[in-house]
Short mmCIF file of C-alpha atoms in Angstrom, two decimals:
data_model
loop_
_atom_site.label_atom_id
_atom_site.label_comp_id
_atom_site.label_asym_id
_atom_site.label_seq_id
_atom_site.Cartn_x
_atom_site.Cartn_y
_atom_site.Cartn_z
CA ILE A 17 193.29 65.83 279.64
CA LEU A 18 193.26 66.89 275.96
CA LYS A 19 190.61 65.32 274.03
CA LYS A 20 191.63 63.84 270.69
CA GLN A 21 190.22 65.12 267.39
CA LEU A 22 188.50 63.27 264.96
CA PHE A 23 187.68 65.50 261.52
CA ILE A 24 185.13 64.16 259.51
CA ASP A 25 185.24 65.24 255.98
CA LEU A 26 181.72 64.99 254.05
CA SER A 27 182.37 68.16 251.50
CA TRP A 28 182.90 65.72 248.79
CA ILE A 29 179.39 64.78 248.87
CA ASN A 30 177.00 65.71 245.48
CA ILE A 31 173.72 64.33 246.33
CA LYS A 32 173.04 63.93 242.69
CA HIS A 33 175.93 61.81 241.75
CA SER A 34 177.54 60.04 244.88
CA GLY A 35 174.34 57.67 244.90
CA GLY A 36 174.76 54.75 247.03
CA ALA A 37 177.93 56.15 248.68
CA TYR A 38 175.91 59.26 249.97
CA HIS A 39 173.61 56.52 252.07
CA SER A 40 176.28 54.33 253.17
CA VAL A 41 178.09 57.43 254.60
CA GLN A 42 175.21 58.66 256.28
CA ASN A 43 175.01 55.26 258.12
CA ILE A 44 178.67 55.43 258.84
CA ILE A 45 178.58 58.68 260.49
CA ASN A 46 175.39 58.18 262.35
CA SER A 47 177.10 55.09 263.88
CA ILE A 48 180.15 56.97 264.45
CA LEU A 49 178.14 59.92 266.16
CA ASN A 50 176.01 57.85 268.21
CA ASN A 51 179.05 55.67 269.82
CA LYS A 52 179.87 56.67 273.41
CA LYS A 53 183.44 55.86 273.40
CA ILE A 54 184.26 58.12 270.50
CA LEU A 55 182.32 60.79 271.89
CA GLU A 56 184.18 60.54 275.18
CA ILE A 57 187.82 60.58 273.73
CA TYR A 58 187.15 62.68 270.60
CA ASP A 59 185.93 66.20 269.79
CA ILE A 60 184.34 65.66 266.21
CA VAL A 61 184.39 68.58 263.47
CA ILE A 62 182.55 68.09 260.61
CA ILE A 63 183.75 69.39 257.20
CA ALA A 64 180.72 70.11 254.99
CA ARG A 65 179.57 72.32 252.31
CA LYS A 66 177.10 74.74 253.50
CA LYS A 67 174.34 73.20 250.74
CA PHE A 68 174.62 69.73 252.67
CA LEU A 69 174.24 70.80 256.02
CA LYS A 70 170.63 70.13 256.29
CA LYS A 71 170.74 67.78 259.05
CA LYS A 72 171.13 69.11 262.72
CA TYR A 73 174.15 68.00 264.74
CA SER A 74 174.65 68.09 268.33
CA LYS A 75 175.98 71.28 269.56
CA LYS A 76 178.97 69.64 270.92
CA ILE A 77 179.96 68.94 267.51
CA LYS A 78 181.79 71.56 265.73
CA ILE A 79 181.11 72.53 261.82
CA ILE A 80 183.76 73.75 259.40
CA GLU A 81 181.62 75.00 256.29
CA LEU A 82 183.59 74.89 252.99
CA PHE A 83 182.42 76.82 249.92
CA SER A 84 179.12 75.65 248.03
CA PHE A 85 181.47 75.31 244.94
CA TYR A 86 181.97 71.67 244.50
CA PHE A 87 185.04 71.13 242.51
CA PHE A 88 186.87 74.43 244.58
CA ASN A 89 186.68 72.04 247.47
CA PHE A 90 188.99 69.22 246.16
CA PHE A 91 191.90 71.51 245.72
CA ILE A 92 190.78 72.91 249.07
CA ARG A 93 190.97 69.33 250.88
CA TRP A 94 194.72 68.83 249.25
CA PHE A 95 196.05 71.48 251.61
CA ILE A 96 193.40 71.74 254.45
CA LEU A 97 195.34 70.10 257.13
CA PHE A 98 197.79 72.65 257.16
CA PHE A 99 195.29 74.90 258.62
CA LEU A 100 193.70 72.41 261.13
CA SER A 101 197.15 70.94 262.53
CA ASN A 102 197.75 71.34 265.95
CA ASN A 103 200.88 69.61 267.42
CA LYS A 104 199.63 69.74 270.98
CA LYS A 105 196.72 67.29 270.06
CA LYS A 106 196.46 64.17 268.52
CA GLN A 107 194.35 64.37 265.29
CA ILE A 108 192.73 62.09 262.89
CA TYR A 109 191.16 62.92 259.35
CA PHE A 110 188.21 60.63 258.45
CA CYS A 111 187.11 60.99 254.94
CA PRO A 112 184.70 58.09 254.12
CA ASN A 113 185.50 58.16 250.45
CA ILE A 114 188.53 58.03 247.89
CA TYR A 115 189.70 61.44 248.62
CA CYS A 116 192.72 62.09 250.81
CA ALA A 117 194.87 65.08 251.80
CA LEU A 118 198.09 65.32 250.25
CA PHE A 119 199.79 66.96 253.01
CA LYS A 120 199.21 65.29 256.39
CA PHE A 121 201.12 67.20 258.84
CA ASN A 122 200.16 66.22 262.56
CA PHE A 123 197.41 63.93 261.25
CA LYS A 124 196.63 60.40 260.84
CA THR A 125 194.34 59.70 257.77
CA VAL A 126 191.38 57.24 256.99
CA ASN A 127 189.66 56.67 253.92
CA VAL A 128 186.88 54.41 252.84
CA PHE A 129 186.25 52.40 249.52
CA HIS A 130 182.94 51.83 248.63
CA ASP A 131 183.12 50.07 245.11
CA ASN A 132 185.23 49.66 241.70
CA GLN A 133 182.55 50.42 239.21
CA TRP A 134 184.28 52.61 237.07
CA LYS A 135 186.37 49.43 236.22
CA TYR A 136 183.47 46.89 234.88
CA TYR A 137 181.53 49.71 233.55
CA PRO A 138 183.88 52.53 232.16
CA GLU A 139 181.10 53.43 229.76
CA TYR A 140 179.54 55.43 232.52
CA TYR A 141 182.48 57.91 232.96
CA SER A 142 184.32 60.11 231.04
CA PHE A 143 187.87 59.73 230.41
CA LEU A 144 188.87 62.52 232.37
CA LYS A 145 186.50 61.25 235.57
CA ILE A 146 188.40 57.69 235.15
CA PHE A 147 191.54 59.52 235.56
CA TRP A 148 190.38 61.17 238.61
CA ILE A 149 189.14 58.32 240.33
CA ARG A 150 192.40 56.61 239.88
CA LEU A 151 194.47 59.49 240.66
CA ASN A 152 192.45 59.80 243.88
CA ILE A 153 192.69 55.97 244.74
CA PHE A 154 196.50 56.19 244.29
CA PHE A 155 196.79 59.08 246.42
CA SER A 156 194.62 57.27 249.19
CA ILE A 157 196.66 53.90 248.81
CA LYS A 158 200.00 56.05 248.92
CA LEU A 159 199.01 58.46 251.53
CA SER A 160 196.48 57.18 253.86
CA ASP A 161 197.20 55.49 257.21
CA LYS A 162 193.89 53.06 256.79
CA ILE A 163 191.58 52.45 254.28
CA ILE A 164 188.05 50.92 254.97
CA CYS A 165 186.80 48.35 252.56
CA THR A 166 182.97 48.07 252.99
CA SER A 167 182.98 44.50 251.84
CA LYS A 168 185.32 41.57 251.37
CA PHE A 169 184.72 41.70 248.09
CA ILE A 170 185.59 45.24 247.94
CA PHE A 171 188.73 44.43 250.10
CA ASN A 172 189.49 41.52 247.77
CA GLU A 173 188.94 44.19 244.77
CA PHE A 174 191.97 46.58 246.12
CA LYS A 175 194.23 43.92 247.94
CA HIS A 176 196.56 43.70 245.01
CA LEU A 177 197.71 47.53 245.42
CA ASP A 178 198.19 47.01 249.44
CA LYS A 179 201.75 46.75 249.75
CA LYS A 180 201.72 48.14 253.27
CA LYS A 181 198.73 46.28 254.64
CA LYS A 182 196.54 49.66 254.90
CA LEU A 183 193.31 47.83 254.26
CA LYS A 184 190.79 46.76 256.42
CA GLN A 185 187.26 45.20 255.88
CA ILE A 186 184.19 47.08 257.84
CA TYR A 187 180.69 46.62 256.95
CA ILE A 188 178.21 49.61 256.53
CA PRO A 189 175.96 49.69 259.69
CA PHE A 190 172.20 49.51 259.40
CA ARG A 191 169.66 50.20 262.27
CA LYS A 192 166.17 49.40 261.80
CA ILE A 193 164.04 52.46 262.33
CA ASN A 194 160.00 51.64 262.79
CA LYS A 195 159.11 54.88 261.11
CA TYR A 196 156.77 54.51 258.04
CA LYS A 197 154.52 56.96 255.68
CA MET A 198 151.93 54.99 253.75
CA ILE A 199 152.04 55.70 250.05
CA SER A 200 148.24 55.54 249.46
CA LYS A 201 148.12 54.80 245.90
CA LEU A 202 149.68 51.32 246.43
CA ASN A 203 146.62 49.33 248.15
CA GLU A 204 147.17 46.28 246.06
CA LYS A 205 149.75 43.41 246.35
CA TYR A 206 153.30 44.50 244.86
CA VAL A 207 156.84 43.50 244.37
CA LEU A 208 159.48 45.93 245.05
CA ILE A 209 162.90 46.95 243.07
CA PHE A 210 164.78 49.76 244.36
CA SER A 211 167.37 50.84 241.73
CA SER A 212 168.56 53.45 239.24
CA LEU A 213 167.75 53.12 235.48
CA LEU A 214 171.28 52.38 234.58
CA PRO A 215 171.95 49.55 232.48
CA HIS A 216 173.74 47.20 234.73
CA LYS A 217 170.70 47.63 237.18
CA ASN A 218 169.26 45.26 234.44
CA ILE A 219 165.34 46.19 235.86
CA ASN A 220 164.31 45.69 232.10
CA ILE A 221 164.40 42.01 232.45
CA ILE A 222 161.98 41.95 235.32
CA ILE A 223 159.62 44.69 233.83
CA ASN A 224 159.55 42.53 230.58
CA ILE A 225 158.72 39.26 232.45
CA PHE A 226 156.09 41.26 234.71
CA LEU A 227 154.49 42.67 231.56
CA ASN A 228 154.70 39.50 229.37
CA SER A 229 154.16 36.30 231.58
CA ASN A 230 152.36 34.90 234.55
CA SER A 231 155.34 34.55 236.61
CA PHE A 232 154.30 36.75 239.22
CA LYS A 233 150.78 35.09 239.78
CA ASN A 234 148.76 37.22 242.16
CA ILE A 235 151.04 40.35 242.27
CA ASN A 236 149.23 43.33 240.98
CA ASN A 237 152.07 45.94 240.70
CA LEU A 238 155.69 46.02 240.28
CA VAL A 239 157.06 49.07 242.01
CA ILE A 240 160.56 50.26 241.34
CA ALA A 241 161.49 53.36 243.32
CA GLY A 242 164.54 55.38 244.07
CA MET A 243 165.65 56.20 240.96
CA GLY A 244 166.14 60.08 241.73
CA GLY A 245 167.13 62.53 238.98
CA LYS A 246 164.96 65.56 238.00
CA ASN A 247 161.05 65.54 237.38
CA LYS A 248 160.97 63.99 234.17
CA LYS A 249 158.26 61.58 234.44
CA ILE A 250 159.08 58.19 233.77
CA THR A 251 156.53 55.28 232.33
CA SER A 252 156.81 51.65 231.10
CA GLY A 253 153.23 52.50 229.29
CA ASN A 254 151.69 49.99 231.61
CA LYS A 255 149.77 51.51 234.94
CA ASN A 256 150.83 48.26 236.93
CA VAL A 257 154.29 49.34 236.63
CA ILE A 258 154.92 51.97 238.72
CA PHE A 259 157.96 54.34 239.18
CA MET A 260 158.69 56.33 242.23
CA LYS A 261 161.44 58.67 241.42
CA ASN A 262 162.42 60.05 245.09
CA VAL A 263 161.02 58.54 248.27
CA THR A 264 161.63 59.85 251.92
CA GLU A 265 163.23 57.39 254.45
CA ASN A 266 159.73 56.52 256.13
CA GLU A 267 158.27 56.10 252.64
CA LYS A 268 160.90 53.46 251.59
CA ASN A 269 160.63 51.71 255.06
CA TRP A 270 157.03 51.40 254.15
CA LEU A 271 157.38 49.80 250.78
CA PHE A 272 159.82 47.25 252.21
CA LYS A 273 157.39 46.40 255.03
CA HIS A 274 154.51 45.91 252.92
CA CYS A 275 155.79 44.55 249.57
CA GLU A 276 155.27 40.86 248.74
CA TYR A 277 159.08 40.46 248.02
CA PHE A 278 162.03 42.16 246.92
CA ILE A 279 164.13 41.76 243.78
CA HIS A 280 167.44 42.77 243.26
CA PRO A 281 168.53 42.16 239.28
CA SER A 282 171.78 44.37 239.48
CA LYS A 283 174.90 42.78 237.41
CA TYR A 284 177.19 44.68 239.65
CA GLU A 285 177.33 46.31 243.33
CA GLY A 286 179.88 47.22 245.82
CA PHE A 287 177.56 46.19 248.51
CA GLY A 288 173.63 46.41 248.25
CA MET A 289 172.23 48.28 251.02
CA THR A 290 168.59 47.41 249.93
CA ILE A 291 169.32 44.09 250.37
CA VAL A 292 170.17 44.39 253.98
CA GLU A 293 167.14 46.90 254.45
CA ALA A 294 165.08 44.11 253.06
CA MET A 295 166.38 41.62 255.21
CA LEU A 296 165.72 43.57 258.22
CA GLU A 297 161.99 43.49 257.28
CA LYS A 298 162.34 39.61 257.09
CA LYS A 299 161.53 40.02 253.30
CA MET A 300 161.71 37.25 250.87
CA ILE A 301 164.67 38.04 248.40
CA ILE A 302 165.62 37.35 244.79
CA CYS A 303 168.68 38.54 243.40
CA SER A 304 171.43 38.13 241.00
CA ASP A 305 173.91 35.31 242.09
CA LEU A 306 176.80 38.16 242.69
CA LYS A 307 179.55 37.29 245.05
CA ILE A 308 178.75 40.53 247.40
CA PHE A 309 175.30 39.31 247.61
CA ARG A 310 176.51 35.91 248.53
CA GLU A 311 178.68 37.69 251.17
CA ILE A 312 175.97 39.69 252.84
CA GLY A 313 173.11 37.51 252.40
CA GLN A 314 174.73 33.85 253.05
CA ASN A 315 171.81 31.29 252.54
CA SER A 316 168.96 33.37 253.65
CA LEU A 317 168.60 34.75 249.65
CA THR A 318 167.08 33.04 246.39
CA TYR A 319 169.99 33.40 243.73
CA VAL A 320 169.56 33.77 240.10
CA LYS A 321 173.01 32.06 238.60
CA ASN A 322 172.53 33.50 235.08
CA TYR A 323 171.12 36.87 235.87
CA SER A 324 171.59 38.14 232.44
CA SER A 325 168.80 35.59 231.09
CA GLN A 326 165.42 36.50 231.00
CA LYS A 327 164.56 32.72 231.00
CA SER A 328 166.43 32.42 234.01
CA TRP A 329 164.59 34.86 236.17
CA LEU A 330 161.23 33.62 234.69
CA LYS A 331 162.12 30.16 236.07
CA SER A 332 163.30 31.66 239.27
CA ILE A 333 160.39 33.99 240.04
CA SER A 334 157.89 31.31 238.81
CA SER A 335 159.15 28.80 241.20
CA LEU A 336 159.46 31.29 244.12
CA ASN A 337 158.10 29.28 247.04
CA TYR A 338 156.90 31.02 250.07
CA ASN A 339 156.98 27.91 252.45
CA ARG A 340 160.44 27.00 251.25
CA SER A 341 161.61 30.63 251.87
CA ASN A 342 160.56 30.63 255.42
CA LYS A 343 162.81 27.50 256.04
CA LEU A 344 166.06 29.55 254.42
CA LYS A 345 168.39 29.98 257.03
CA ARG A 346 168.18 33.66 258.52
CA ILE A 347 171.31 35.27 259.39
CA ASN A 348 171.88 37.39 262.45
CA ILE A 349 171.70 40.46 260.55
CA LYS A 350 171.44 42.82 263.70
CA SER A 351 174.77 41.57 265.20
CA ILE A 352 176.86 41.75 261.82
CA PHE A 353 175.59 45.19 260.90
CA SER A 354 174.72 47.00 263.90
CA PHE A 355 175.73 50.43 264.87
CA LYS A 356 177.29 49.35 267.71
CA VAL A 357 179.48 46.53 266.15
CA ILE A 358 180.41 48.82 263.36
CA SER A 359 181.14 51.91 265.02
CA ASP A 360 183.31 50.03 267.59
CA ASN A 361 185.33 48.58 264.82
CA TYR A 362 185.91 52.30 263.90
CA PHE A 363 186.84 53.17 267.41
CA ASP A 364 189.34 50.62 267.57
CA VAL A 365 191.03 51.69 263.72
CA PHE A 366 191.00 55.27 265.08
CA GLU A 367 192.73 53.91 268.58
CA ASN A 368 195.07 51.92 266.70
CA LEU A 369 196.17 54.66 264.52
CA LYS A 370 197.09 56.77 267.42
CA ASN A 371 199.06 54.13 269.07
CA ASP A 372 201.09 53.65 265.67
CA LYS A 373 203.58 56.26 266.07
#
């Protein structure tokens, strides 16, 4: 029996600009490549740019290398399935972002929607970039056979466009990896923020409270990590506010494991991966009262309702009660976000597509 083919297109990834989508896609792909049912039934082909192929994949997985020239690949993608189509095989094209092929031929196609940030913060984008995003969303809605939304929140953001019931909600998968790399300069108590420095991430409120009040009690340092970017040094002018631009996965795990608690003050997120990562380490979490955080954290987090107000954050941080935190309802995150559960959901999507002839 001929195996079915699953083409996974990662050629759109631009590590400088993909942000959270890059990390969430890594988790999605790793869960799929660890699913025995998928590996038994599908021959997997990864389409990627040569620059991106740092990860070593199993020898059983075929790689198609596209040009390193990023924008040229968008035009290749529109027509690529013509060159890959094989009428004798059942074929699926899976691009875990908004970009789809314009001509499908023998293929069933699947896309993933991660967020809708351009709608709420258009000032971050040029007119052309917004046009490009909207165009690709339009093509996906029109042409894709299935579109995965990574949360109920994102599903609800797009459902008004979903006339043909193509949307399905599947969470981002997580797996706790107990590999840690110590950061030696952190030998005092600290609280942790994982964030870029974009204005809607709202971290200046927390910096101001840390520097100008006693709300953090016995905490020595505020650590802000994962901003990425070029090597320009960032400083607040205070040695107790520590910026760490790029940290490895093992360093990130160590930061989560050893922080006193985790703060997420953002005004908008499509998901909030770091919330789940902090939950996996059983950390106390204080965050903005966003729909998405309520969805993934339920009653296990401490929420700040008026998250644009420094006064509200000050009050919430000052009154953080470690004993109360231990009594917060802990949700079974391993069952909700596990590799097995999520990749089985993807398996069902792929199989139902093939039966939907």
